[in-house]
Coordinates of C-alpha atoms in Angstrom, one line a residue:
M1 CA 38.1 163.6 203.0
P2 CA 34.5 164.4 203.4
W3 CA 34.4 163.7 207.1
L4 CA 36.7 166.7 207.6
Y5 CA 33.9 168.9 206.5
F6 CA 31.9 168.3 209.7
N7 CA 34.9 169.4 211.8
L8 CA 35.8 172.6 210.1
K9 CA 36.3 175.8 212.1
P10 CA 34.0 178.7 211.4
K11 CA 36.6 180.6 209.4
L12 CA 36.8 177.7 206.9
L13 CA 33.1 177.2 206.8
E14 CA 32.7 180.8 205.4
W15 CA 34.0 179.7 202.0
V16 CA 33.3 175.9 202.2
T17 CA 29.5 176.3 202.8
P18 CA 28.8 178.4 199.7
W19 CA 31.1 176.0 197.6
Q20 CA 29.0 173.0 198.8
L21 CA 25.7 174.8 198.2
D22 CA 26.8 175.5 194.6
I23 CA 27.8 171.9 193.9
Q24 CA 24.5 170.6 195.4
T25 CA 22.3 173.2 193.6
K26 CA 23.8 172.2 190.3
L27 CA 23.0 168.5 191.0
T28 CA 19.4 169.2 192.0
Q29 CA 18.8 171.5 188.9
L30 CA 20.2 168.9 186.4
E31 CA 18.9 165.7 187.9
T32 CA 16.0 164.2 189.9
I33 CA 18.1 164.4 193.1
S34 CA 17.1 165.7 196.5
I35 CA 19.7 166.5 199.1
G36 CA 19.2 166.8 202.9
Q37 CA 20.7 169.3 205.2
Q38 CA 24.4 169.6 206.0
C39 CA 25.6 167.1 203.4
F40 CA 29.0 167.0 201.8
I41 CA 29.3 165.9 198.1
A42 CA 32.7 165.9 196.5
P43 CA 32.8 167.8 193.2
E44 CA 34.4 164.7 191.6
A45 CA 31.4 162.5 192.5
E46 CA 29.1 161.5 189.6
L47 CA 25.4 161.3 190.5
F48 CA 23.0 160.3 187.7
A49 CA 19.2 160.3 188.2
E50 CA 16.3 160.8 185.9
P51 CA 12.5 160.6 186.3
G52 CA 11.7 157.3 187.9
R53 CA 15.3 156.8 189.0
N54 CA 15.6 159.4 191.7
I55 CA 18.4 159.8 194.2
T56 CA 17.3 160.9 197.6
I57 CA 20.0 161.8 200.1
G58 CA 19.2 162.3 203.8
D59 CA 20.7 164.8 206.3
K60 CA 24.5 164.9 207.1
C61 CA 25.5 162.4 204.4
M62 CA 29.0 162.3 202.9
I63 CA 29.8 161.3 199.4
A64 CA 33.5 161.2 198.5
A65 CA 35.4 161.8 195.3
N66 CA 35.0 159.4 192.3
V67 CA 31.8 157.9 193.7
F68 CA 29.4 156.8 190.9
M69 CA 25.7 156.7 191.8
H70 CA 22.9 155.9 189.3
G71 CA 19.4 155.9 190.8
P72 CA 17.0 154.9 192.1
I73 CA 19.0 155.2 195.4
T74 CA 17.8 156.3 198.8
L75 CA 20.2 157.2 201.6
G76 CA 19.1 157.7 205.2
D77 CA 20.7 160.2 207.5
E78 CA 24.4 160.3 208.2
V79 CA 25.4 157.8 205.5
A80 CA 29.0 157.9 204.4
I81 CA 30.1 156.6 201.0
N82 CA 33.9 156.7 200.6
H83 CA 35.9 157.3 197.4
S84 CA 35.6 155.2 194.2
C85 CA 32.4 153.3 195.1
S86 CA 30.0 152.4 192.4
L87 CA 26.2 152.0 193.1
D88 CA 23.6 151.3 190.4
G89 CA 20.0 151.0 191.5
G90 CA 18.7 149.1 188.4
Q91 CA 15.0 149.4 188.2
A92 CA 14.1 148.3 191.8
G93 CA 16.6 150.5 193.6
I94 CA 19.0 150.6 196.5
H95 CA 18.0 151.7 200.0
I96 CA 20.7 152.4 202.6
G97 CA 19.7 152.9 206.2
S98 CA 20.9 155.8 208.4
Q99 CA 24.4 155.8 209.9
T100 CA 25.7 153.2 207.5
R101 CA 29.4 153.4 206.5
I102 CA 30.6 152.2 203.1
A103 CA 34.4 152.0 202.6
N104 CA 36.3 152.7 199.4
N105 CA 35.8 150.8 196.1
V106 CA 32.6 149.0 197.1
T107 CA 30.3 147.9 194.3
V108 CA 26.5 147.7 194.8
Y109 CA 24.5 146.6 191.7
A110 CA 20.7 146.2 192.0
F111 CA 20.4 144.5 188.6
N112 CA 21.6 141.5 186.6
H113 CA 22.0 140.6 183.0
G114 CA 20.4 137.5 181.4
M115 CA 22.9 134.8 180.4
S116 CA 21.3 132.9 177.6
P117 CA 23.9 131.6 175.1
D118 CA 21.5 132.4 172.3
S119 CA 22.5 136.1 172.2
P120 CA 25.3 138.4 173.3
I121 CA 25.3 139.5 176.9
Y122 CA 24.8 143.2 175.9
Q123 CA 21.5 142.2 174.2
Q124 CA 20.2 140.2 177.1
P125 CA 17.3 141.5 179.2
T126 CA 18.1 142.7 182.7
S127 CA 16.3 142.0 185.9
S128 CA 16.2 144.0 189.1
K129 CA 15.0 142.9 192.6
G130 CA 16.7 145.8 194.6
I131 CA 19.1 145.9 197.5
I132 CA 18.3 146.9 201.1
I133 CA 21.1 147.8 203.4
G134 CA 20.0 148.3 207.0
Q135 CA 20.9 151.0 209.6
D136 CA 24.3 151.3 211.2
V137 CA 25.9 148.8 208.8
W138 CA 29.6 148.8 208.0
I139 CA 30.7 147.6 204.6
G140 CA 34.4 147.0 204.2
A141 CA 36.6 148.2 201.3
Q142 CA 36.3 146.4 198.0
A143 CA 33.2 144.4 199.0
G144 CA 30.6 143.6 196.3
L145 CA 26.8 143.4 196.8
V146 CA 24.6 141.6 194.3
D147 CA 21.0 142.2 193.3
G148 CA 18.2 140.9 195.5
I149 CA 20.0 140.9 198.9
T150 CA 19.0 142.4 202.2
I151 CA 21.7 143.3 204.8
G152 CA 20.2 143.6 208.3
D153 CA 20.7 146.4 210.8
K154 CA 24.1 146.6 212.5
A155 CA 25.7 144.0 210.3
I156 CA 29.4 144.1 209.2
I157 CA 30.6 143.1 205.8
G158 CA 34.4 142.3 205.7
M159 CA 36.8 143.8 203.3
G160 CA 36.8 142.1 199.8
S161 CA 33.6 140.1 200.6
I162 CA 31.1 139.2 197.9
V163 CA 27.6 139.2 199.3
T164 CA 25.3 136.9 197.4
K165 CA 22.7 136.1 200.1
D166 CA 20.9 138.0 202.8
V167 CA 22.8 139.0 205.9
A168 CA 21.1 138.9 209.3
A169 CA 21.1 141.8 211.7
Y170 CA 24.4 142.0 213.8
A171 CA 26.1 139.3 211.6
I172 CA 29.7 139.7 210.7
V173 CA 30.4 138.2 207.3
A174 CA 33.5 137.8 205.1
G175 CA 34.7 135.8 202.1
N176 CA 33.7 135.0 198.6
P177 CA 30.9 134.1 198.8
A178 CA 30.4 135.9 202.2
K179 CA 29.8 133.6 205.1
V180 CA 29.0 134.4 208.8
I181 CA 32.2 134.6 210.8
G182 CA 30.8 136.3 214.0
D183 CA 28.2 138.4 215.7
R184 CA 28.7 142.1 216.4
R185 CA 27.0 141.7 219.8
D186 CA 30.0 139.5 220.9
K187 CA 32.5 142.3 220.3

């Protein structure tokens, strides 16, 4: 429950702060990862970055247990990624704007395999256009985002939706494939 970290009493922060510093120091020493101030990263999270596939995490971000992240990925400030999400930046990367919330079991893949019947899928070349998620976006549990899409600021993606096309700012989308079902400004 990473959000609890930001509400801890001073007595608990005495042991939690050094524990988080240790986790984050190990990540930055082993990988090409930069981590902003006052972040929480669960020890069970798996972050993989290498030169050219960096992971950059803004201030006050929360990454829960069993999250898998493979760069290139950039998180703005105050981004929350809940448990068991899987994000792979492919070659072009994933950019997530500040104050965005991603619920559990969301998949975000910024690459795709070729599909020629002339060779097995695993031998196909991959392509990568990247994914841009705006600021103050809410992505519901078990949603899936495919390569090449942009989600506008303040949009909402419904639980279980598969997003295959761009989503306008303030749009509320749901379904498979996701379709506009409302506008956040009407709420």
